[in-house]
XYZ file of C-alpha atoms in Angstrom:
656
model
C 0.172 -0.081 0.349
C 1.024 3.497 -0.724
C 0.494 6.817 1.347
C 1.724 9.811 2.248
C 2.606 10.790 5.945
C 1.762 14.201 7.845
C 2.455 14.902 11.607
C 3.135 18.164 13.308
C 6.321 18.683 15.238
C 5.653 19.142 19.012
C 8.356 21.284 19.592
C 8.268 23.686 16.062
C 4.700 23.092 15.674
C 5.479 22.751 11.717
C 3.880 20.352 9.405
C 6.345 18.120 7.791
C 5.043 16.272 4.665
C 7.009 12.947 4.116
C 6.955 9.956 1.860
C 6.870 7.031 3.335
C 6.950 3.277 2.467
C 6.279 -0.106 4.315
C 8.116 -3.217 3.578
C 6.803 -6.270 2.763
C 5.425 -8.381 5.184
C 4.813 -5.540 7.494
C 1.643 -4.587 8.815
C -0.168 -0.855 8.803
C 1.990 2.002 9.949
C 2.311 1.832 13.736
C 4.149 3.135 16.270
C 6.224 0.968 18.474
C 4.843 0.119 21.878
C 6.791 0.493 25.087
C 5.486 -0.148 28.592
C 2.253 -1.288 26.998
C 1.135 2.083 25.778
C 1.699 3.747 22.491
C 4.867 5.688 22.083
C 3.438 7.790 19.088
C 3.878 11.615 19.360
C 0.589 13.156 20.363
C -1.233 14.150 17.181
C -2.780 17.568 16.351
C -6.625 17.762 16.002
C -7.181 17.295 12.404
C -3.750 16.243 11.301
C -3.794 13.142 9.358
C -1.403 10.751 8.411
C -1.248 9.531 5.328
C 0.758 6.963 2.828
C 1.493 7.366 -0.848
C 4.294 5.360 -1.919
C 6.032 2.054 -0.773
C 9.534 1.857 -0.407
C 11.195 -1.802 0.401
C 13.208 -1.544 3.276
C 16.178 -3.919 3.206
C 19.785 -3.944 3.032
C 19.750 -4.314 -0.679
C 17.880 -1.281 -1.379
C 19.122 1.074 1.357
C 20.196 1.728 5.202
C 18.753 3.456 7.897
C 20.779 5.655 10.298
C 19.218 7.078 13.637
C 20.776 10.023 15.279
C 19.817 11.188 18.970
C 20.207 14.968 19.401
C 19.027 17.253 22.159
C 15.834 14.840 22.842
C 14.922 14.443 19.339
C 15.787 11.399 17.091
C 16.594 11.909 13.424
C 16.465 8.571 11.394
C 17.927 8.868 7.653
C 16.950 6.429 4.990
C 18.448 5.275 1.957
C 15.496 4.178 -0.053
C 14.207 3.716 -3.688
C 10.656 3.704 -4.689
C 10.485 1.259 -7.287
C 6.785 2.383 -8.473
C 7.374 5.958 -8.865
C 9.243 7.743 -11.776
C 12.640 8.806 -10.928
C 13.881 12.431 -11.341
C 17.335 14.070 -10.805
C 15.949 17.194 -8.965
C 17.011 17.726 -5.482
C 15.058 16.347 -2.603
C 13.147 13.643 -4.504
C 12.951 9.971 -3.809
C 15.190 9.097 -6.667
C 17.684 6.000 -6.764
C 20.700 6.451 -4.107
C 19.234 9.791 -2.671
C 19.169 10.301 1.187
C 15.845 10.951 2.702
C 15.278 11.951 6.289
C 12.352 12.033 8.370
C 12.142 14.287 11.806
C 10.087 12.712 14.680
C 9.559 13.560 18.310
C 11.622 11.057 20.668
C 10.167 10.450 23.946
C 8.232 7.486 24.835
C 8.863 5.701 21.740
C 10.278 5.665 18.132
C 8.376 5.647 14.853
C 9.439 2.391 12.854
C 8.707 1.402 9.215
C 8.716 4.902 8.183
C 11.129 6.291 5.461
C 9.916 9.487 4.483
C 11.203 11.613 1.275
C 11.182 15.449 1.702
C 8.858 16.014 -1.846
C 6.408 18.717 -1.994
C 3.517 16.809 -3.756
C -0.130 17.206 -3.618
C -1.964 14.920 -0.986
C -4.465 12.960 -1.927
C -7.320 12.838 0.404
C -9.207 9.408 0.780
C -12.664 8.971 2.204
C -13.164 7.919 5.979
C -13.017 4.150 7.006
C -16.194 2.965 7.756
C -16.930 0.800 11.103
C -16.835 -2.429 8.967
C -13.331 -1.778 7.635
C -12.340 -0.708 11.038
C -13.173 -3.853 12.699
C -11.544 -5.743 10.311
C -8.382 -4.007 10.675
C -8.706 -4.120 14.691
C -8.968 -7.891 14.323
C -5.780 -8.053 12.070
C -3.720 -5.523 14.273
C -4.890 -5.879 17.849
C -2.420 -3.146 18.811
C -3.842 -0.413 16.506
C -5.736 1.879 18.388
C -6.720 5.504 17.633
C -3.804 6.611 16.226
C -3.649 3.739 13.525
C -2.911 5.422 10.207
C -4.571 3.825 7.434
C -3.111 3.038 3.874
C -4.241 3.938 0.433
C -6.734 1.121 -1.117
C -5.406 -0.694 -4.191
C -5.581 1.254 -7.733
C -8.531 0.715 -9.863
C -8.161 -1.484 -13.314
C -9.074 1.803 -15.424
C -6.274 3.620 -13.532
C -3.601 1.012 -14.373
C -4.701 0.965 -17.947
C -4.842 4.870 -18.316
C -1.039 4.640 -16.744
C 0.161 1.706 -19.009
C -1.221 3.771 -21.860
C 0.731 6.805 -20.959
C 3.851 4.833 -20.656
C 3.348 3.201 -23.762
C 3.021 6.595 -25.544
C 5.911 7.748 -23.895
C 8.006 5.055 -24.936
C 6.878 5.384 -28.398
C 7.457 9.250 -28.771
C 10.888 9.231 -26.946
C 12.837 7.485 -29.624
C 11.129 9.746 -32.387
C 12.522 12.733 -30.809
C 16.022 11.594 -31.390
C 15.450 8.690 -33.598
C 17.366 10.292 -36.483
C 20.098 12.930 -34.949
C 21.723 13.362 -38.435
C 18.582 14.249 -40.226
C 17.445 16.625 -37.274
C 20.793 18.077 -37.491
C 20.876 18.579 -41.465
C 17.378 20.196 -41.081
C 18.329 22.706 -38.585
C 21.664 23.397 -40.346
C 19.846 24.339 -43.801
C 17.069 25.898 -42.621
C 17.963 27.550 -39.687
C 18.940 31.028 -41.169
C 17.057 30.051 -44.494
C 14.856 32.699 -46.152
C 12.034 31.582 -48.360
C 10.997 34.702 -49.812
C 14.445 35.522 -51.633
C 15.080 33.945 -55.056
C 17.808 31.591 -54.349
C 20.643 32.776 -56.830
C 23.982 33.651 -56.037
C 23.632 37.437 -57.929
C 20.441 39.201 -58.275
C 21.068 39.150 -61.841
C 21.122 35.389 -62.180
C 18.525 33.342 -63.837
C 17.023 30.506 -61.858
C 16.096 27.559 -64.110
C 12.873 26.010 -63.473
C 11.762 22.443 -65.251
C 8.283 21.144 -64.781
C 6.347 18.379 -66.250
C 2.714 17.121 -66.000
C 1.658 13.629 -64.930
C -1.836 13.047 -65.689
C -3.724 10.690 -63.493
C -7.195 10.899 -64.607
C -9.376 12.930 -67.072
C -12.438 13.258 -65.013
C -15.011 15.431 -67.182
C -14.896 17.519 -70.245
C -18.274 19.521 -69.876
C -19.709 20.831 -73.084
C -22.196 23.081 -71.622
C -19.672 25.437 -69.462
C -17.030 24.590 -71.525
C -14.571 23.388 -68.490
C -12.262 20.305 -68.541
C -11.356 18.648 -65.249
C -8.409 16.788 -64.725
C -6.628 15.221 -61.929
C -2.588 15.497 -62.113
C 0.761 16.074 -61.001
C 2.778 19.334 -61.513
C 6.244 18.102 -61.206
C 8.951 20.978 -60.638
C 12.735 20.901 -60.493
C 15.287 23.714 -59.723
C 18.556 24.308 -57.976
C 19.201 25.929 -54.639
C 22.716 26.586 -53.628
C 21.607 27.359 -50.082
C 20.853 23.459 -49.928
C 23.835 22.139 -50.600
C 25.599 19.796 -47.807
C 28.462 17.005 -47.632
C 26.701 13.554 -46.691
C 29.572 12.571 -44.739
C 29.302 15.398 -42.255
C 25.697 14.060 -41.471
C 25.987 10.351 -41.408
C 25.412 9.485 -44.973
C 22.109 11.308 -45.493
C 22.021 12.294 -49.417
C 18.342 13.122 -49.330
C 15.966 15.070 -47.081
C 12.359 15.785 -47.227
C 11.032 18.893 -45.785
C 7.644 20.462 -45.891
C 7.548 22.997 -48.881
C 6.246 25.906 -47.036
C 9.972 26.268 -45.370
C 11.541 26.637 -48.788
C 11.568 28.679 -51.816
C 9.074 27.463 -54.343
C 8.483 28.956 -58.039
C 4.954 30.456 -58.040
C 3.567 28.301 -61.028
C 0.280 29.001 -61.959
C -2.741 27.519 -64.241
C -3.422 30.781 -66.325
C -6.621 29.355 -67.966
C -8.316 28.349 -64.775
C -11.893 28.290 -64.279
C -12.184 27.427 -60.707
C -10.564 30.067 -58.521
C -7.703 27.906 -57.213
C -4.990 29.214 -59.628
C -2.375 27.223 -57.867
C -1.554 24.092 -56.265
C -3.554 24.113 -52.884
C -1.934 21.063 -51.341
C 1.495 21.580 -49.804
C 3.001 18.315 -49.854
C 6.978 17.739 -48.792
C 9.936 18.772 -51.092
C 12.910 16.294 -51.803
C 16.116 17.776 -51.159
C 19.123 16.614 -52.733
C 22.926 17.109 -51.510
C 23.894 18.656 -54.725
C 20.827 21.314 -54.255
C 18.331 19.962 -56.514
C 14.811 20.578 -55.448
C 12.070 18.156 -56.446
C 8.417 18.957 -55.602
C 5.419 16.973 -56.966
C 2.250 17.962 -55.638
C -0.897 16.557 -56.766
C -3.860 18.568 -58.164
C -7.481 18.770 -59.391
C -7.543 21.518 -62.089
C -10.924 22.810 -64.121
C -9.228 24.649 -67.020
C -11.364 26.463 -69.710
C -11.447 24.512 -72.845
C -12.905 25.658 -76.112
C -15.467 23.076 -77.306
C -16.191 22.693 -81.130
C -19.297 20.757 -81.438
C -19.417 20.749 -85.314
C -18.874 17.095 -85.731
C -20.794 16.058 -82.610
C -20.881 13.137 -81.602
C -18.051 12.370 -84.061
C -15.907 14.970 -82.610
C -12.077 15.589 -81.583
C -11.290 18.355 -78.681
C -8.035 20.095 -78.244
C -8.114 21.539 -74.754
C -5.095 23.617 -73.569
C -3.268 23.954 -69.964
C -1.272 26.852 -69.824
C 1.152 27.178 -67.028
C 3.798 30.021 -65.984
C 5.377 32.030 -63.213
C 2.988 34.919 -62.073
C 5.593 36.832 -60.103
C 8.823 36.196 -62.124
C 9.596 37.376 -65.929
C 11.769 35.581 -68.056
C 15.174 37.182 -66.828
C 14.608 35.713 -63.198
C 13.011 32.603 -63.699
C 13.769 30.649 -67.011
C 10.593 28.072 -67.296
C 11.286 24.947 -69.207
C 9.967 21.557 -70.148
C 11.631 18.707 -67.981
C 12.066 16.876 -71.541
C 12.807 19.646 -73.481
C 15.824 19.012 -76.024
C 17.989 22.146 -76.332
C 17.033 24.221 -79.481
C 13.653 23.296 -79.726
C 10.534 24.745 -78.087
C 8.305 21.723 -78.612
C 7.923 18.525 -76.828
C 6.051 15.606 -78.551
C 4.916 14.098 -75.687
C 4.703 16.573 -72.925
C 2.410 14.797 -70.506
C 3.413 11.598 -68.786
C 0.641 8.908 -69.227
C 2.344 6.023 -67.186
C -0.372 6.026 -64.218
C -3.123 7.360 -66.472
C -6.766 5.918 -65.910
C -8.277 5.664 -69.423
C -11.543 7.437 -69.569
C -14.904 6.145 -70.602
C -15.678 8.637 -73.032
C -12.192 10.088 -74.472
C -9.297 8.723 -76.102
C -5.856 10.731 -75.595
C -4.338 11.177 -79.014
C -1.944 13.760 -78.526
C -0.187 15.623 -75.644
C 2.621 18.049 -77.126
C 3.964 20.937 -74.855
C 4.960 24.166 -76.517
C 7.239 26.895 -74.541
C 6.080 30.499 -75.304
C 7.622 33.891 -75.108
C 5.348 36.740 -74.827
C 6.563 40.470 -75.161
C 4.010 43.285 -73.510
C 4.549 46.622 -74.807
C 4.853 47.898 -71.291
C 8.079 46.036 -70.429
C 11.214 44.796 -72.255
C 11.183 41.469 -69.987
C 9.951 38.195 -71.786
C 7.146 36.210 -69.974
C 7.476 32.827 -70.263
C 4.922 29.923 -70.440
C 4.731 26.407 -71.213
C 1.188 25.292 -72.994
C 0.188 21.665 -72.680
C -2.260 20.653 -75.485
C -4.254 17.558 -74.849
C -5.964 16.567 -78.158
C -8.984 14.099 -77.392
C -11.233 11.893 -79.719
C -14.992 10.914 -78.284
C -15.761 7.451 -77.951
C -18.967 7.233 -79.965
C -20.385 3.672 -79.136
C -23.047 5.401 -76.722
C -24.134 7.809 -78.843
C -24.422 5.667 -81.852
C -26.539 3.255 -79.768
C -28.868 5.605 -77.982
C -29.195 8.696 -80.644
C -28.048 7.887 -84.064
C -29.629 4.287 -84.559
C -33.209 5.316 -83.300
C -33.123 8.352 -85.039
C -32.127 6.730 -88.371
C -34.960 4.236 -87.751
C -37.134 6.849 -87.288
C -36.473 8.476 -90.889
C -36.795 5.170 -92.638
C -40.469 4.850 -91.338
C -40.952 7.814 -93.260
C -40.626 5.635 -96.491
C -43.208 3.335 -95.036
C -45.871 6.148 -95.099
C -45.795 5.804 -98.877
C -46.119 1.977 -98.836
C -49.534 2.254 -96.887
C -52.507 1.897 -98.824
C -54.358 5.273 -99.330
C -57.768 3.616 -98.655
C -56.563 2.704 -94.983
C -56.814 6.235 -94.082
C -53.511 6.066 -91.507
C -51.117 7.719 -93.837
C -51.246 11.138 -92.445
C -51.416 10.068 -88.925
C -48.327 7.963 -89.364
C -46.248 10.780 -90.814
C -47.102 13.116 -87.913
C -46.508 10.395 -85.224
C -42.923 10.075 -86.755
C -42.719 13.783 -86.974
C -43.250 13.894 -83.127
C -40.701 11.346 -82.277
C -37.999 13.524 -83.924
C -38.961 16.568 -82.156
C -38.429 14.497 -78.886
C -35.010 13.490 -79.923
C -34.116 16.648 -80.900
C -35.032 18.150 -77.166
C -32.496 15.434 -75.939
C -29.835 16.607 -78.277
C -30.149 20.092 -77.176
C -29.768 19.067 -73.462
C -26.398 17.641 -74.365
C -24.522 20.002 -76.501
C -23.473 23.484 -75.843
C -26.106 26.380 -76.455
C -23.824 27.674 -79.294
C -24.688 29.853 -82.348
C -21.373 29.396 -83.880
C -22.285 25.962 -85.619
C -24.827 23.268 -85.724
C -23.944 20.002 -84.693
C -23.914 17.052 -86.949
C -26.618 15.144 -85.023
C -28.379 18.303 -85.005
C -28.250 18.454 -88.811
C -29.426 14.840 -89.247
C -32.380 15.753 -87.007
C -33.189 18.711 -88.887
C -32.844 16.843 -91.991
C -35.102 14.015 -90.882
C -37.698 16.576 -89.619
C -37.849 18.298 -92.765
C -38.064 14.881 -94.888
C -41.208 13.879 -92.761
C -42.804 17.239 -93.133
C -42.615 17.300 -96.902
C -43.797 13.534 -96.584
C -47.133 14.821 -94.795
C -47.540 17.508 -97.886
C -47.111 14.567 -100.407
C -49.332 12.446 -98.738
C -52.092 14.949 -98.699
C -51.483 15.376 -102.391
C -51.616 11.605 -102.969
C -54.768 11.210 -100.871
C -56.231 14.130 -103.197
C -55.618 12.285 -105.912
C -56.638 9.130 -104.831
C -60.481 10.231 -104.185
C -61.340 12.032 -107.502
C -64.045 11.044 -109.639
C -65.251 12.039 -113.223
C -67.833 13.831 -111.598
C -65.371 16.367 -109.941
C -62.101 16.416 -112.339
C -61.400 15.529 -115.805
C -58.199 13.527 -116.466
C -55.539 15.467 -118.866
C -54.275 13.763 -121.636
C -50.802 14.163 -120.348
C -51.562 12.975 -116.944
C -53.049 9.818 -118.487
C -50.133 9.334 -120.758
C -47.352 10.072 -118.133
C -48.806 8.071 -114.962
C -50.753 5.136 -116.551
C -48.619 4.528 -119.685
C -44.809 5.781 -119.064
C -44.224 5.971 -115.435
C -45.593 2.593 -114.470
C -43.101 0.770 -116.929
C -40.007 2.683 -115.564
C -41.274 1.789 -112.004
C -41.695 -1.621 -112.898
C -45.575 -1.736 -112.238
C -47.876 -3.539 -114.022
C -51.781 -2.712 -114.121
C -53.855 -5.680 -114.170
C -56.637 -5.458 -116.823
C -60.069 -7.356 -116.334
C -62.271 -7.749 -119.866
C -65.541 -9.942 -120.504
C -65.280 -12.744 -122.809
C -66.796 -12.091 -126.214
C -69.213 -15.126 -125.659
C -70.346 -13.347 -122.606
C -70.982 -10.064 -124.141
C -72.661 -11.708 -126.879
C -75.609 -13.570 -124.947
C -76.182 -10.260 -122.678
C -76.762 -8.085 -126.004
C -78.632 -10.959 -127.777
C -80.914 -11.811 -124.634
C -84.268 -10.681 -123.782
C -82.855 -7.102 -122.947
C -81.177 -6.470 -126.402
C -82.082 -3.285 -128.207
C -83.687 -5.557 -130.981
C -87.496 -5.973 -130.658
C -88.522 -9.559 -131.955
C -91.919 -8.114 -133.025
C -91.292 -4.860 -134.453
C -87.680 -5.271 -135.543
C -84.734 -3.279 -134.795
C -85.280 0.221 -133.058
C -82.349 2.153 -132.804
C -82.727 3.406 -129.338
C -78.937 4.952 -129.129
C -79.717 7.293 -131.904
C -83.249 8.071 -131.197
C -84.098 7.299 -127.459
C -81.198 8.535 -125.757
C -78.275 11.200 -126.279
C -74.980 10.882 -124.335
C -73.577 14.367 -124.651
C -70.326 13.984 -122.674
C -68.737 10.732 -121.500
C -68.192 12.290 -118.134
C -71.975 13.041 -117.939
C -75.011 11.280 -117.025
C -77.527 10.189 -119.811
C -80.614 12.436 -120.733
C -83.756 11.440 -122.232
C -85.097 12.184 -125.396
C -88.522 10.832 -126.377
C -89.380 8.022 -129.335
C -89.736 9.624 -132.880
C -91.121 6.974 -134.413
C -94.831 5.670 -134.453
C -94.784 1.854 -134.215
C -98.572 0.680 -134.911
C -97.921 -2.878 -134.504
C -97.350 -2.555 -130.621
C -99.163 -0.967 -128.055
C -97.568 2.223 -126.096
C -97.060 0.269 -123.071
C -95.089 -2.370 -124.637
C -92.953 0.379 -126.338
C -92.545 2.291 -122.785
C -91.572 -0.805 -121.141
C -88.906 -1.793 -123.815
C -87.602 1.707 -123.661
C -87.131 1.661 -119.588
C -85.239 -1.665 -120.059
C -83.017 0.008 -122.387
C -82.609 3.202 -120.122
C -81.379 1.119 -117.235
C -79.062 -1.026 -119.228
C -77.478 2.016 -120.750
C -77.158 4.067 -117.178
C -75.195 0.651 -115.829
C -72.957 1.168 -118.671
C -72.202 4.419 -118.057
C -71.609 4.008 -114.630
C -69.105 1.218 -115.274
C -67.124 4.020 -117.349
C -67.280 6.306 -114.566
C -66.108 3.719 -112.255
C -63.194 3.143 -114.623
C -61.902 6.862 -114.575
C -62.078 6.599 -110.661
C -59.932 3.582 -110.728
C -57.741 5.270 -113.387
C -57.185 8.162 -110.684
C -56.426 5.647 -107.995
C -53.805 4.222 -110.130
C -52.469 7.471 -110.788
C -52.436 8.081 -106.948
C -50.833 4.509 -106.686
C -47.909 5.478 -109.131
C -47.455 8.578 -107.041
C -46.845 6.872 -103.863
C -44.440 4.402 -105.919
C -42.793 7.318 -107.055
C -42.191 9.178 -103.864
C -41.451 5.889 -102.114
C -38.273 5.448 -104.233
C -37.553 9.416 -103.873
C -37.759 9.208 -100.177
C -35.744 6.059 -99.780
C -33.024 7.584 -101.926
C -33.041 10.857 -99.967
C -32.808 9.047 -96.537
C -30.002 7.058 -97.491
C -27.960 9.670 -99.074
C -29.023 12.308 -96.461
C -27.813 10.055 -93.737
C -24.623 9.055 -95.317
C -24.152 12.558 -96.590
C -24.399 14.076 -93.057
C -23.064 11.127 -90.802
C -20.016 10.109 -92.925
C -18.741 13.632 -93.303
C -17.172 13.782 -89.548
C -13.319 13.239 -89.856
C -12.948 11.303 -86.854
C -14.677 8.277 -88.612
C -11.496 8.078 -90.855
C -9.203 8.498 -87.884
C -7.053 5.268 -87.321
C -4.742 6.517 -84.815
C -4.288 4.176 -81.796
C -4.458 6.181 -78.490
C -1.679 7.308 -76.583
C -2.876 6.151 -73.405
C -3.465 2.673 -74.591
C 0.116 2.831 -75.799
C 1.626 4.493 -72.719
C -0.351 3.747 -69.503
C 0.985 1.247 -67.129
C -2.238 0.955 -65.583
C -4.146 -0.186 -68.911
C -1.413 -2.747 -69.611
C -1.800 -4.057 -65.838
C -5.349 -4.154 -66.516
C -5.158 -6.178 -69.695
C -2.916 -8.676 -68.015
C -5.234 -9.233 -65.154
C -8.079 -9.982 -67.414
């Protein structure tokens, strides 16, 4: 048990704080009893004696010396408290230190107490209840009112907390002094380093900074907002003469990683930024080499403005640029160059590293050249440098072909079926209007995808407009055909050229053959020689065509004219009956002639339908081919660079 004893000297009346310990096997802290009574010094009212530590009293850990001086006994102990942390401060209970306790002599002497004069806060413990007092009285009969109680055992939670603290101290202690050479190198390099000054020996010297981009992912190309979002690393290299050291003086350290905020950095920014963050926002650590070379490769997500050309959408190619340069320094202070630039040229064919590029599902990377520019302004004589990275991309057209091109072509070809549908069905105009509405729906979908530009009409938009114009013309032609189909001799007279062109010439050109229905000669003779013939068996022949009827026009109904002959041999009723029969026969013949004219109009309408069927079929084929096939990307057989240079793509192919 552990505790801290506090007593009041009878002579000096001063409180003395002491650290005490009870050796193993001893009972509670008790004064020695001489003559059957307690020899403990009188306790002041309200004074408590509490124990805080345990220190084993043995010959191996320390020794005890007792001195008598003028009625006072001084006991000096040399002890070690194994459960407390040891410090080198004077007056503490560390290993090998002497601790003293001053008590009053008289009737008795204190024993089993080795105090340590260390000023520490006294922990107060709750008063012992009657049950604990009775138990302690049974265990120690000699204990009376002057018995000093020890501290109860430490709980499990306190032990775990203490163990965690010791483990944390053990882990942090080696980190503070784990690599003293690197710490000393860091202190020597950056103790007097000024990161605001350009690291050159002379002010007129030019500092060369080389950069390179490593493209990791092409996140998005927004056609509507004309913004390209990329995830890349901006690799920057330069020499700093103040960061040179000899590896032998620092334990062979040839490289050191330091926070980039602690050294000078070139303020390379993206000029055509469209997001607001023109520079790198994540300050990663920079790598210092013993020869003064500084490498800094921070990752960044850039949103750059990109001029989108939608003339051949969705079979388009886009070229987006990323222009990097120093915002503060001119060309006489910082010479900005590409890392792979060859002396004598300002163009690098492959200016972007694609070794760790994750292929896009929508775009193929075709070209990534880098060009160094020197621009002079009228206000200044100094050149201002920048490096422009051109990223040429080709759209993957599978998605748009399946979801837009093929449905539009299918709807356009439905226009042809309008002219194959019979006119008597009454659904020709309904079908044409339904096709027109479907094309309008697809056109609205395309408008949502393409950017709202007035410079050029996209390729897919041209095709939809062509299809809608074609369907609109088909509706007009269908109405004309229906008008011809329902003509009759009572309303229209067929012109000779119409009969010659649409009945005799065009059917042969369109490979059409009109079936002819003719009565047999015997059937026709039996009808003319029968009971309804125009010759009366009693009175002989009566020229009804000349005498009874006159047909003024082939397209008009017959008119009645009374008989001019008097037939004395027959009664008038018989002649009237014969006349009526002949009238009915003639009317039937004229009706057949009218029906024949109607059939001729219907045949003309059929010829028109067949003619427009071929015309619209040819128009749809030629228009579709002429609009879709003019996209240059359809004839571009270049292999994408990301497929050739991406290690990630090759690894994915190997895993498959």
